[in-house]
């Protein structure tokens, strides 16, 4: 395994495969809203209106606190950036981390879902914390320092990209590309539009997570939903940090369209 991870020829093959995955992922992100995306908007509004206001308040507060914590907190930055490693070696460890958080979130979601409205609502900030912690660890495995506010801004954009609607994803991808190019950047994190971020996250996650709030079916739904949400975030994060990897750079979205 060690010989394979350090062999230059094998690394070149691995990078070519990663670049192909990155290209396919980027095409998917840029794809417009489908029939399902358009149809679920009205359903989502009706489900939201049926959920107790107390649950909505918990969700909204969790997103606000999570965003503020990323911007200002020190508890997310325990992992040291991994230096002097090949892309393949980094991604072996990244996949291990995704697997760990995926399993942890699944177990936690099943327990919370079995408890009905209030316990499932309490699961929401816990799941958000797991996902944010995973992103900081993935950033470190790709060699980036999460204590830098600019890296934290990138982490927020990655999170936002994973949980935005199909209509909004191209805009968020463009922000990531601007970050990489060093253009159109805020002077500080105070300029980050967290309210828009909060609404987009809620729009994506509600249909899946709100099913967890239904007693009886909550446990199996909570376990599966949490597993899939963390897996989706992990795959998004891998490709988002691949965009910054030497040798994997692709044309920006605007360039590829023109």
Coordinates of C-alpha atoms in Angstrom, one line a residue:
X1 CA 0.0 0.0 0.0
X2 CA 2.8 2.4 0.9
X3 CA 4.7 1.7 -2.3
X4 CA 1.5 2.3 -4.3
X5 CA 0.8 5.6 -2.6
X6 CA 4.3 6.9 -3.3
X7 CA 4.9 5.5 -6.9
X8 CA 5.0 8.5 -9.3
X9 CA 3.4 6.6 -12.2
X10 CA 0.5 5.4 -10.1
X11 CA 0.0 8.9 -8.7
X12 CA -0.2 10.3 -12.2
X13 CA -2.9 7.8 -13.0
X14 CA -4.7 8.6 -9.8
X15 CA -4.6 12.3 -10.5
X16 CA -6.0 11.7 -14.0
X17 CA -8.9 9.7 -12.5
X18 CA -9.5 12.5 -9.9
X19 CA -9.5 15.1 -12.6
X20 CA -12.2 13.2 -14.6
X21 CA -14.3 12.8 -11.4
X22 CA -13.9 16.6 -10.8
X23 CA -15.0 17.4 -14.4
X24 CA -18.1 15.2 -14.0
X25 CA -19.0 16.7 -10.7
X26 CA -18.6 20.2 -12.0
X27 CA -21.0 19.4 -14.9
X28 CA -23.5 18.1 -12.4
X29 CA -23.3 21.2 -10.2
X30 CA -23.8 23.5 -13.3
X31 CA -26.9 21.5 -14.4
X32 CA -30.1 23.5 -14.1
X33 CA -33.1 22.6 -11.9
X34 CA -35.0 19.4 -13.0
X35 CA -38.6 18.6 -12.7
X36 CA -38.1 17.2 -9.2
X37 CA -36.4 20.4 -8.0
X38 CA -39.3 22.6 -9.3
X39 CA -42.1 20.3 -8.0
X40 CA -40.8 20.0 -4.5
X41 CA -40.9 23.7 -3.7
X42 CA -44.6 23.7 -3.1
X43 CA -44.5 20.4 -1.2
X44 CA -41.8 21.8 1.0
X45 CA -43.8 24.9 1.9
X46 CA -46.7 22.8 3.0
X47 CA -44.5 20.5 5.1
X48 CA -42.9 23.5 6.7
X49 CA -46.3 25.0 7.7
X50 CA -47.2 21.7 9.4
X51 CA -44.1 21.6 11.6
X52 CA -44.3 23.3 15.1
X53 CA -42.8 26.7 15.3
X54 CA -40.6 25.5 18.2
X55 CA -38.9 23.1 15.8
X56 CA -38.4 25.8 13.2
X57 CA -36.8 28.0 15.8
X58 CA -34.4 25.3 16.9
X59 CA -33.3 24.8 13.3
X60 CA -32.9 28.5 12.5
X61 CA -30.9 29.1 15.7
X62 CA -28.6 26.1 15.0
X63 CA -27.7 27.4 11.6
X64 CA -27.1 30.9 12.9
X65 CA -24.9 29.6 15.7
X66 CA -23.0 27.2 13.4
X67 CA -22.3 30.0 10.9
X68 CA -21.1 32.4 13.7
X69 CA -19.0 29.6 15.2
X70 CA -17.2 29.0 11.9
X71 CA -16.5 32.7 11.5
X72 CA -15.2 33.4 15.0
X73 CA -14.7 30.2 17.0
X74 CA -11.5 28.3 17.8
X75 CA -13.0 24.9 18.5
X76 CA -13.0 23.8 14.9
X77 CA -9.3 24.1 14.2
X78 CA -7.7 21.2 16.1
X79 CA -6.5 19.3 13.0
X80 CA -3.0 20.3 11.7
X81 CA -2.6 20.7 8.0
X82 CA -1.1 17.6 6.4
X83 CA 2.1 18.5 4.5
X84 CA 4.3 16.6 2.0
X85 CA 1.7 14.1 0.8
X86 CA 0.4 13.0 -2.6
X87 CA -3.2 13.5 -3.6
X88 CA -3.9 9.8 -3.3
X89 CA -2.4 9.6 0.2
X90 CA -4.5 12.6 1.3
X91 CA -7.7 11.2 -0.2
X92 CA -7.2 7.8 1.5
X93 CA -7.4 9.6 4.8
X94 CA -10.2 11.9 3.6
X95 CA -12.4 8.9 2.7
X96 CA -11.6 7.4 6.1
X97 CA -12.8 10.5 7.8
X98 CA -16.0 10.7 5.7
X99 CA -16.7 7.1 6.6
X100 CA -16.3 7.8 10.3
X101 CA -18.6 10.8 10.3
X102 CA -21.1 9.1 8.1
X103 CA -21.5 6.2 10.5
X104 CA -21.5 8.5 13.5
X105 CA -24.2 10.7 12.0
X106 CA -26.3 7.7 11.0
X107 CA -26.3 6.2 14.5
X108 CA -27.1 9.5 16.1
X109 CA -29.9 10.2 13.6
X110 CA -31.6 6.9 14.2
X111 CA -31.7 7.4 18.0
X112 CA -33.0 11.0 17.6
X113 CA -35.6 10.0 15.0
X114 CA -37.1 7.5 17.3
X115 CA -37.9 10.2 19.8
X116 CA -40.3 12.3 17.8
X117 CA -40.5 16.0 17.3
X118 CA -38.4 17.5 20.1
X119 CA -35.6 14.9 20.1
X120 CA -35.3 15.0 16.3
X121 CA -35.2 18.8 16.4
X122 CA -32.3 18.5 18.9
X123 CA -30.5 16.2 16.4
X124 CA -30.3 19.1 13.9
X125 CA -27.6 21.2 15.6
X126 CA -25.7 18.0 16.5
X127 CA -25.6 16.9 12.9
X128 CA -24.5 20.3 11.8
X129 CA -21.7 20.2 14.2
X130 CA -20.5 16.8 12.9
X131 CA -20.6 18.1 9.3
X132 CA -18.7 21.3 10.1
X133 CA -16.1 19.4 12.1
X134 CA -15.6 17.0 9.2
X135 CA -15.1 19.9 6.8
X136 CA -12.3 21.4 8.9
X137 CA -10.6 18.0 9.1
X138 CA -10.9 17.5 5.3
X139 CA -9.4 20.9 4.8
X140 CA -6.4 20.0 7.0
X141 CA -5.9 16.7 5.1
X142 CA -5.7 18.7 1.9
X143 CA -3.0 20.8 3.6
X144 CA -5.0 23.9 4.5
X145 CA -5.2 25.8 7.8
X146 CA -8.7 26.2 9.2
X147 CA -7.5 28.9 11.6
X148 CA -7.2 31.3 8.6
X149 CA -10.4 33.3 8.1
X150 CA -10.0 33.0 4.4
X151 CA -10.0 29.2 4.7
X152 CA -13.1 29.4 6.9
X153 CA -14.8 31.4 4.2
X154 CA -14.0 28.6 1.7
X155 CA -15.4 26.1 4.2
X156 CA -18.6 28.1 4.4
X157 CA -18.9 28.1 0.6
X158 CA -18.3 24.4 0.4
X159 CA -21.0 23.8 3.0
X160 CA -23.3 26.1 1.1
X161 CA -22.6 24.5 -2.2
X162 CA -23.5 21.0 -0.9
X163 CA -26.9 22.1 0.5
X164 CA -28.0 24.7 -2.0
X165 CA -30.8 24.3 -4.5
X166 CA -30.0 23.4 -8.1
X167 CA -30.9 26.9 -9.2
X168 CA -28.4 28.4 -6.7
X169 CA -25.5 26.0 -7.0
X170 CA -23.8 27.6 -10.1
X171 CA -23.6 30.9 -8.2
X172 CA -21.9 29.3 -5.2
X173 CA -19.5 27.4 -7.4
X174 CA -18.6 30.7 -9.0
X175 CA -17.8 32.0 -5.5
X176 CA -15.5 29.1 -4.9
X177 CA -13.8 29.8 -8.2
X178 CA -13.5 33.5 -7.3
X179 CA -11.9 32.5 -4.0
X180 CA -9.3 30.3 -5.8
X181 CA -8.6 33.1 -8.3
X182 CA -8.4 35.7 -5.5
X183 CA -11.0 38.0 -7.0
X184 CA -14.3 39.5 -5.6
X185 CA -13.3 38.6 -2.1
X186 CA -14.8 40.3 1.0
X187 CA -12.5 42.4 3.1
X188 CA -13.7 40.4 6.2
X189 CA -16.1 37.7 7.2
X190 CA -18.5 40.3 8.4
X191 CA -19.5 40.7 4.7
X192 CA -20.7 37.0 4.4
X193 CA -24.4 36.8 3.7
X194 CA -25.3 34.2 6.3
X195 CA -29.1 34.8 6.0
X196 CA -29.1 33.7 2.4
X197 CA -26.9 30.8 3.4
X198 CA -29.4 29.8 6.1
X199 CA -32.4 29.9 3.8
X200 CA -30.7 27.8 1.1
X201 CA -29.6 25.2 3.6
X202 CA -33.1 25.0 5.0
X203 CA -34.6 24.7 1.5
X204 CA -32.3 21.7 0.7
X205 CA -32.5 19.8 3.9
X206 CA -36.2 20.2 5.0
X207 CA -37.9 17.5 2.9
X208 CA -35.4 14.8 4.0
X209 CA -34.9 15.9 7.6
X210 CA -38.5 16.7 8.4
X211 CA -39.5 13.1 7.7
X212 CA -37.3 12.2 10.6
X213 CA -39.6 14.3 12.8
X214 CA -42.5 11.9 12.2
X215 CA -42.9 9.4 15.1
X216 CA -42.5 5.7 14.3
X217 CA -40.8 6.1 10.9
X218 CA -38.4 8.7 12.3
X219 CA -35.7 6.2 13.4
X220 CA -35.0 4.4 10.1
X221 CA -35.5 7.7 8.1
X222 CA -33.2 9.6 10.5
X223 CA -30.4 7.0 10.1
X224 CA -30.6 6.9 6.3
X225 CA -31.0 10.6 5.8
X226 CA -28.0 11.5 8.1
X227 CA -25.9 8.9 6.4
X228 CA -26.7 10.3 2.9
X229 CA -26.3 13.9 3.9
X230 CA -22.8 13.4 5.3
X231 CA -21.8 11.3 2.4
X232 CA -23.1 14.0 0.0
X233 CA -21.2 16.7 1.9
X234 CA -18.0 14.6 1.9
X235 CA -18.1 14.1 -1.9
X236 CA -18.8 17.8 -2.4
X237 CA -15.8 18.7 -0.1
X238 CA -13.4 16.3 -1.9
X239 CA -14.1 17.9 -5.3
X240 CA -14.1 21.4 -3.9
X241 CA -10.6 21.0 -2.5
X242 CA -9.5 19.1 -5.6
X243 CA -10.3 22.4 -7.4
X244 CA -7.3 23.8 -5.5
X245 CA -4.9 20.9 -6.0
X246 CA -1.9 21.4 -8.2
X247 CA -2.4 19.7 -11.5
X248 CA -6.2 19.4 -11.2
X249 CA -7.2 22.9 -12.1
X250 CA -10.1 23.2 -14.5
X251 CA -11.4 26.2 -16.5
X252 CA -13.8 28.4 -14.4
X253 CA -17.5 27.9 -15.0
X254 CA -17.8 31.1 -17.0
X255 CA -14.8 30.1 -19.2
X256 CA -16.2 26.6 -19.8
X257 CA -19.5 28.0 -21.0
X258 CA -18.1 30.7 -23.3

